[in-house]
Coordinates of C-alpha atoms (C1' of nucleotides) in Angstrom, one line a residue:
Chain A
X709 CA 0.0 0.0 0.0
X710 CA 1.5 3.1 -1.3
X711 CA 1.4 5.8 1.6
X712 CA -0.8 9.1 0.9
X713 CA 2.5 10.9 1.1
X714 CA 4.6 9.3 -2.0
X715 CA 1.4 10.7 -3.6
X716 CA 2.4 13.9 -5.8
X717 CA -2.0 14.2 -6.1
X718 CA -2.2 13.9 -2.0
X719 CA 0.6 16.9 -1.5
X720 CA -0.8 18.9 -4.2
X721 CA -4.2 19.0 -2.6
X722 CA -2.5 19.4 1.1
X723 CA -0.4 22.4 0.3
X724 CA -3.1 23.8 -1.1
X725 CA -5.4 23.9 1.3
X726 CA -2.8 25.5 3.3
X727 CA -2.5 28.1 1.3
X728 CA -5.6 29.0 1.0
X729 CA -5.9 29.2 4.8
X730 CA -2.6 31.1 5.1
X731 CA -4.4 33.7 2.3
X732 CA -7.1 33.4 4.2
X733 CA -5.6 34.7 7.6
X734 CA -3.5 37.1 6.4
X735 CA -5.8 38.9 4.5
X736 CA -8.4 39.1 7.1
X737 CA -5.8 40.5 9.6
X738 CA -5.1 43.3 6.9
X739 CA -8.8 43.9 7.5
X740 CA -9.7 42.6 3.7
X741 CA -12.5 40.5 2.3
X742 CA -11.0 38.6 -0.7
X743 CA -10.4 35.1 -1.7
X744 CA -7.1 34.1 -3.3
X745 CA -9.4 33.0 -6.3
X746 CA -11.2 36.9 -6.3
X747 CA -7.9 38.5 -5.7
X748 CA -5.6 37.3 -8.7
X749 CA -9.1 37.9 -10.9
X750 CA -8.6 42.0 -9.4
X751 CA -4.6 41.8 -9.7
X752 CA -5.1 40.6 -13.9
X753 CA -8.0 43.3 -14.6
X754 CA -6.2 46.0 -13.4
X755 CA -2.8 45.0 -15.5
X756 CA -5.3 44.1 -18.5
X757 CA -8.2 47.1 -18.7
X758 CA -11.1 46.3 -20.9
X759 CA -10.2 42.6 -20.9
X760 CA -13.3 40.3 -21.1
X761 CA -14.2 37.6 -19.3
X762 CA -12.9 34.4 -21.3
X763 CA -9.4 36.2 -21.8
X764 CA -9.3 36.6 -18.4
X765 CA -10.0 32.9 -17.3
X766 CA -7.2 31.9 -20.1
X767 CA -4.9 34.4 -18.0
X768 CA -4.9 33.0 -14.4
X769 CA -6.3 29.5 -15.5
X770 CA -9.4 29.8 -14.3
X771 CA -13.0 27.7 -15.5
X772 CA -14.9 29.9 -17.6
X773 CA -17.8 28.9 -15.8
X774 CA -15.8 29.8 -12.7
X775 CA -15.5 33.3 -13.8
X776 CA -18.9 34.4 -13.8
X777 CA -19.0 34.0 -10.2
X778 CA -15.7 35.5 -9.1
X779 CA -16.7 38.5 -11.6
X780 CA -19.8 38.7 -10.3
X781 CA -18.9 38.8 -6.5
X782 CA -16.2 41.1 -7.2
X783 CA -18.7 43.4 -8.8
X784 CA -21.1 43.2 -6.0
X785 CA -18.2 44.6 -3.6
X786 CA -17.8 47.3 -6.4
X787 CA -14.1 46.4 -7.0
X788 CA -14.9 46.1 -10.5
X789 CA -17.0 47.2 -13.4
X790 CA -18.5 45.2 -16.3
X791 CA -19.5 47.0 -18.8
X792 CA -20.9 45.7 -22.7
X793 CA -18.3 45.7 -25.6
X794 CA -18.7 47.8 -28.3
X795 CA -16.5 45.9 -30.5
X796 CA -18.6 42.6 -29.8
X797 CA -21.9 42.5 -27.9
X798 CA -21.3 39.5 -26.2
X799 CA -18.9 39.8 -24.8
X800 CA -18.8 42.3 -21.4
X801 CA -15.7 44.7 -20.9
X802 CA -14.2 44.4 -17.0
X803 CA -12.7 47.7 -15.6
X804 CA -10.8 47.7 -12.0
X805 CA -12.9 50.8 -10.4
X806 CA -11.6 53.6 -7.9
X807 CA -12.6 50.9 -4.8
X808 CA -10.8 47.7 -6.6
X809 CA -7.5 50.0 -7.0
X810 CA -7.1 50.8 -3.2
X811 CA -8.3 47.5 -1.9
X812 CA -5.6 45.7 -4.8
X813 CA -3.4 48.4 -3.1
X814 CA -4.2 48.0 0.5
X815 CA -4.3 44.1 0.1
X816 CA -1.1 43.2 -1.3
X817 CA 1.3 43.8 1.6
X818 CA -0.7 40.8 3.1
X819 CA -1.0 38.8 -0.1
X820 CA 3.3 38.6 0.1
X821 CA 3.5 38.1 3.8
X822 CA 1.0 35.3 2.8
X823 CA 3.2 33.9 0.1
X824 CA 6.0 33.0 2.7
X825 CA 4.1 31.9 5.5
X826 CA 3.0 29.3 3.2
X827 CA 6.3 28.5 2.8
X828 CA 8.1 29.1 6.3
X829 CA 9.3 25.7 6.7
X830 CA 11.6 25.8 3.7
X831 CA 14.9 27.9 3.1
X832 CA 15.1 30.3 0.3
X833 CA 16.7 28.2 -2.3
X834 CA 14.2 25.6 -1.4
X835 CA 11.2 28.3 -2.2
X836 CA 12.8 28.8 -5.8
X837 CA 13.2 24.8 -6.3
X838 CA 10.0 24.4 -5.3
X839 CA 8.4 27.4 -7.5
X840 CA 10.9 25.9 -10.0
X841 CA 9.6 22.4 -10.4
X842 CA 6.2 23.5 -9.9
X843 CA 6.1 25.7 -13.2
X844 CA 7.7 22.5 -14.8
X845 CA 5.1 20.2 -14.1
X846 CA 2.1 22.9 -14.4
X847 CA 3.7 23.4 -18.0
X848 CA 4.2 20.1 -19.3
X849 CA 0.4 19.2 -17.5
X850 CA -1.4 23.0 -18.9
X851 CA -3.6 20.9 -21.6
X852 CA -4.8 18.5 -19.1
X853 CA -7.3 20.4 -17.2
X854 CA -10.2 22.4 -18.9
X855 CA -9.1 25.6 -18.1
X856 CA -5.0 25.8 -19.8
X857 CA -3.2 29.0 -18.7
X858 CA -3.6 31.4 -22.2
X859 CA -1.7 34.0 -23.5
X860 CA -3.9 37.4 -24.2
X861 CA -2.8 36.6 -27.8
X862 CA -5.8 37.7 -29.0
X863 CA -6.3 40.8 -26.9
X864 CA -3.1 42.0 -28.0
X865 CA -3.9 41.4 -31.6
X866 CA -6.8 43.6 -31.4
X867 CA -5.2 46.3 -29.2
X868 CA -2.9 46.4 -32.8
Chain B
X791 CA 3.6 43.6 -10.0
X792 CA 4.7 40.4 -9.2
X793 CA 4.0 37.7 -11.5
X794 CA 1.4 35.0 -10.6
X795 CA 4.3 32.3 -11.4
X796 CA 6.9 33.7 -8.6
X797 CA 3.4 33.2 -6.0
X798 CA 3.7 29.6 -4.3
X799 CA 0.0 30.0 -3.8
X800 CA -1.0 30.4 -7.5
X801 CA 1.6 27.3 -8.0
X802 CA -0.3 25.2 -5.3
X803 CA -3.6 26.1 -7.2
X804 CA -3.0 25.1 -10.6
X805 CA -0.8 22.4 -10.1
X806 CA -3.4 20.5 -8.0
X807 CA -5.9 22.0 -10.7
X808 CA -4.3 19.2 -13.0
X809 CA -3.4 17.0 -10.7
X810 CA -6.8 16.6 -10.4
X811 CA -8.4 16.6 -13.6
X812 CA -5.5 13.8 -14.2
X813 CA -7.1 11.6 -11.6
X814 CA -10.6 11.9 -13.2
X815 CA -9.0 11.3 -16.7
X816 CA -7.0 8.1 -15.7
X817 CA -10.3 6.8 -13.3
X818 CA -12.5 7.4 -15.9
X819 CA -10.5 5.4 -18.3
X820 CA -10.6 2.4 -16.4
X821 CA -14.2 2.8 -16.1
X822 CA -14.5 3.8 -12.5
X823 CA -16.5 6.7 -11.2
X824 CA -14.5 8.0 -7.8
X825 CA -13.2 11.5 -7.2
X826 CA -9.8 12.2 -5.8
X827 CA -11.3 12.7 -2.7
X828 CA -13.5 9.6 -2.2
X829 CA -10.6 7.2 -3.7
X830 CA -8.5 8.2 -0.3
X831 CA -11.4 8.1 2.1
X832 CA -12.0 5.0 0.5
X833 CA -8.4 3.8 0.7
X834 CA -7.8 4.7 4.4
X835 CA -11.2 3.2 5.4
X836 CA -9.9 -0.2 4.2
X837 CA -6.7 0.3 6.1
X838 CA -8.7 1.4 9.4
X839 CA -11.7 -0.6 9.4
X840 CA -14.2 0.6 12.0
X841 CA -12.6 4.2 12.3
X842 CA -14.9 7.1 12.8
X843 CA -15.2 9.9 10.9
X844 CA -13.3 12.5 12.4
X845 CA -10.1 10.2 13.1
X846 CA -10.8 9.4 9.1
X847 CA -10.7 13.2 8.3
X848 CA -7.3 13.6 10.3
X849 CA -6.0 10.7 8.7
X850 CA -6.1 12.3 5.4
X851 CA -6.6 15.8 6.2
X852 CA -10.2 16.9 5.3
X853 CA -12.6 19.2 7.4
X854 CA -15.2 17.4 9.5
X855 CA -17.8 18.8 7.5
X856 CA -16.4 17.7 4.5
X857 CA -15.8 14.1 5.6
X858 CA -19.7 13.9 6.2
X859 CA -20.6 14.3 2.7
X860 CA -17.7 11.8 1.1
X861 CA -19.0 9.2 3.0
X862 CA -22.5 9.5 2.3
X863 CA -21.2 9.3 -1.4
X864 CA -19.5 6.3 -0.8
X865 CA -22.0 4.6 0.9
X866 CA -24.6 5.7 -1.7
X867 CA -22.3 4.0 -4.2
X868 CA -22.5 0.9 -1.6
X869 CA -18.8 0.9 -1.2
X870 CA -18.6 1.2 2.6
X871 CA -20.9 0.8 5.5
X872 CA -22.1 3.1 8.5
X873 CA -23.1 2.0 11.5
X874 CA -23.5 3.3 15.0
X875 CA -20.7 2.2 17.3
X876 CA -21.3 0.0 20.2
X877 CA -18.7 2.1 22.2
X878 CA -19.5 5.8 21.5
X879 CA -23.3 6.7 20.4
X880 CA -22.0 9.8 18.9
X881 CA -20.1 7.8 16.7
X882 CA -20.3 5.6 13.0
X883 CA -17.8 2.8 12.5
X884 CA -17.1 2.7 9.1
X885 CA -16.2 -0.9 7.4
X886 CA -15.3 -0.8 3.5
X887 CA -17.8 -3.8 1.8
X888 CA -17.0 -6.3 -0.6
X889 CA -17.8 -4.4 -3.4
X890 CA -15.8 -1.3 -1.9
X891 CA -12.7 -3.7 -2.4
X892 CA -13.0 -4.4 -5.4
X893 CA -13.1 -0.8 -6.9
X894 CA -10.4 -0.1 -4.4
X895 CA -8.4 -2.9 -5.9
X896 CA -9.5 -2.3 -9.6
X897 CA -8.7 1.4 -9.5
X898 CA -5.7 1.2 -7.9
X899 CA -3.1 1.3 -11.5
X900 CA -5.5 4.2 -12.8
X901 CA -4.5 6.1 -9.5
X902 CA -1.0 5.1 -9.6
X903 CA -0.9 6.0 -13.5
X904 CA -2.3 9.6 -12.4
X905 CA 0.4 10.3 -10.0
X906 CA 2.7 9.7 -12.8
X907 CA 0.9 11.4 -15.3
X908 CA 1.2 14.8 -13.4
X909 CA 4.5 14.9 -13.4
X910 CA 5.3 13.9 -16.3
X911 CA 7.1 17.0 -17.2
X912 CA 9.5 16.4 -14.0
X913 CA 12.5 13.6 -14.0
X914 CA 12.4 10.5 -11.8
X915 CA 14.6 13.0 -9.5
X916 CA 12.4 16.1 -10.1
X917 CA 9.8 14.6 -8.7
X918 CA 11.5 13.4 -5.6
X919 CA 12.9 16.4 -5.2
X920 CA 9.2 18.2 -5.2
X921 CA 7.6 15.6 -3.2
X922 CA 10.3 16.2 -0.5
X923 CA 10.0 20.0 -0.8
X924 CA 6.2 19.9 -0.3
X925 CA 6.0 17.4 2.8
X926 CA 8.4 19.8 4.3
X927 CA 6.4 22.7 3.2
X928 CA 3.2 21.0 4.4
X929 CA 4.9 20.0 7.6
X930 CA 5.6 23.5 9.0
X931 CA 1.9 24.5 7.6
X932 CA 0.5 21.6 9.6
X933 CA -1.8 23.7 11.6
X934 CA -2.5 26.7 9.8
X935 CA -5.3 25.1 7.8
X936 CA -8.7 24.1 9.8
X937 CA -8.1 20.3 8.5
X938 CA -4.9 19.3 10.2
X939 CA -3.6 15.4 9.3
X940 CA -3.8 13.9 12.9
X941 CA -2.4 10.3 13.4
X942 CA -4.3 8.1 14.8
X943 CA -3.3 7.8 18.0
X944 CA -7.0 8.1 20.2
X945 CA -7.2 4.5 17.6
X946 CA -4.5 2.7 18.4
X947 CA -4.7 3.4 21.6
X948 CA -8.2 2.1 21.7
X949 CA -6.9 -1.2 20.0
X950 CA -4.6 -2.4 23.1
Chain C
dG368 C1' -27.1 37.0 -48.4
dC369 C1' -27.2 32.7 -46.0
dA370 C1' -25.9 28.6 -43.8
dC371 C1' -22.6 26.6 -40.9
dT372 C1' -19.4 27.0 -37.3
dC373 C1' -17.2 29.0 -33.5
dT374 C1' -17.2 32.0 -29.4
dT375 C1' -18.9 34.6 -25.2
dG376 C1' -21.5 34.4 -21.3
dA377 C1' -24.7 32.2 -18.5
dC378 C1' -27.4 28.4 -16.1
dA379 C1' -28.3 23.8 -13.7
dG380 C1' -26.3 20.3 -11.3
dT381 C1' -22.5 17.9 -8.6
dA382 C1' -18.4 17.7 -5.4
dT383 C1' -15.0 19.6 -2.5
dA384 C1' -13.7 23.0 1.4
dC385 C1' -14.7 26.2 4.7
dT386 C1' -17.3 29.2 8.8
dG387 C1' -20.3 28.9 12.3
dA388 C1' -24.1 26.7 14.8
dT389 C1' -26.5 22.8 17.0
dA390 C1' -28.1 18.2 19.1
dA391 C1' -26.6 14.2 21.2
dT392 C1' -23.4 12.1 23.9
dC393 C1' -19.4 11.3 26.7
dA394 C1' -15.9 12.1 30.4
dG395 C1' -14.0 14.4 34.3
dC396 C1' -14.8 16.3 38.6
dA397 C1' -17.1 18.6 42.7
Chain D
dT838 C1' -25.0 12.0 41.4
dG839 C1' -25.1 16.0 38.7
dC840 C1' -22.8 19.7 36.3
dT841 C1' -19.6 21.3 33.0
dG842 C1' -16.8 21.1 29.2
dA843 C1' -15.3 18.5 25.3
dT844 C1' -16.3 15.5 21.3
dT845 C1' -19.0 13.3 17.2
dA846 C1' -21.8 14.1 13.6
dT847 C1' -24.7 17.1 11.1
dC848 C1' -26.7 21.3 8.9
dA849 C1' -27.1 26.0 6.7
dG850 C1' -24.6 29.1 4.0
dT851 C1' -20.7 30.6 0.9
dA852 C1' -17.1 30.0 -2.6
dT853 C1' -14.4 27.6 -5.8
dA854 C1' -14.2 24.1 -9.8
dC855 C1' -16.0 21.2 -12.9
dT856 C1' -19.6 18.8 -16.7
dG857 C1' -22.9 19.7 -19.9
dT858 C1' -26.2 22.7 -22.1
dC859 C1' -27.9 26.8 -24.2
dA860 C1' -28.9 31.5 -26.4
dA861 C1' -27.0 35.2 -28.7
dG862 C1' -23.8 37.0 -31.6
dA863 C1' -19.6 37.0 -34.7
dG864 C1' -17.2 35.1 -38.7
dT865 C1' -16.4 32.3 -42.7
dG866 C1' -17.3 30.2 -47.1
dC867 C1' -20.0 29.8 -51.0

DNA sequence: GCACTCTTGACAGTATACTGATAATCAGCA
DNA sequence: TGCTGATTATCAGTATACTGTCAAGAGTGC
């Protein structure tokens, strides 16, 4: 019987779980409201303005069914605005708004303190090995899951 | 800005992203129907027979609420029994059933073939290497989630 | 101009995970 | 014995993630 912890799918799920608590407890010290899921959704519309929703699930990997949910609770909070494109009328523009900038900005002192707490057992050069083989394996496994990381290909080729 | 792929956290969430859509790929190729989550219950039941479910969710690290609903899954799927202990009222033994083997014992490459799969970017060493770093990680992180892994002990110590 | 296909966003349904609460029970102690 | 606090299991509610489906619109080829 092969022991939970030779199990590369049993440490995935147990790290992160911990991170998500670590995010979690951090944040809420800060005095913030915001999952890890809702923040990296804020952190990517502010860097990509006008970017719509299926772009922005290809950027941080996320379900596009997913999406509607995060984009939806992060409108509710008024962090973000979704407006309807001009260029295509299905699709719905997302703008970071006045409230999502200071809350990105007030939040990410805890997001980084977060970031190594999650990794305080391990030394420096064991955080970068770790980060190191991670990206490895997430790259060589991208087309396995139903939401692959994207590039905004496409959102630069209109931007042209 | 940092990028997402320098945050451990947004590591830990898409690598176990694939990791588990790897496990449903592989399961569901060898005709099973069990999540990630209910193959381990499964497994550690039929290591522990009679366990309750709140030494189960230590052993393998879920929340108590969580634990509640897996089992009721698998003992829907008539994979393992429930039934009130004779020692404790509060508590339900749970006993894996005949036919609960035999998916445990059928599924059991299709799991193993996952773990590879997820790393197949990674060398034989590689994935040492990452396996090491994340027990270590997940070590010192222990208690910082509200599912803690707990050994057994209250069990064994009931078996003298 | 029209049919065929693809894309965007959304919905229903299922399965983790968690917070916080509660009922039933057990265990220790005055 | 009887009270108090801890423990087991469960429930309600929220937030990811996914499967599968659908309507509306965009785009292409003829």
């Amino acid at each position: 019987m092969k022991d939970n912890n030779d199990m590369p799918g049993h440490l995935a799920r147990r790290f992160q779980q911990i991170a998500v608590a670590v995010f979690h407890a951090e944040v809420e010290e800060a005095g913030y409201d915001l999952t890890p899921v809702q923040y990296a959704a804020l952190a990517a519309i502010s860097t990509n303005p006008g970017i719509d929703q299926i772009t922005l699930a290809g950027l941080i990997a996320y379900d596009r069914t997913t999406i509607t949910g995060v984009v939806d609770r992060l409108a509710q909070k008024g962090l973000v605005a979704r407006n309807p494109s001009s260029r295509d009328r299905r699709a719905r523009e997302l703008q970071i708004t006045d409230a999502g900038r200071q809350t990105l900005a007030g939040i990410t002192p805890a997001v980084e303190a977060a970031q190594k707490t999650m990794v305080r057992g391990l030394t420096a050069e064991e955080t970068e090995e770790l980060m190191r083989l991670l990206r490895k394996a997430i790259a060589a496994g991208n087309e396995l899951s139903r939401a692959p990381l994207r590039e905004a290909l496409a959102q630069a080729a209109k931007d042209k």
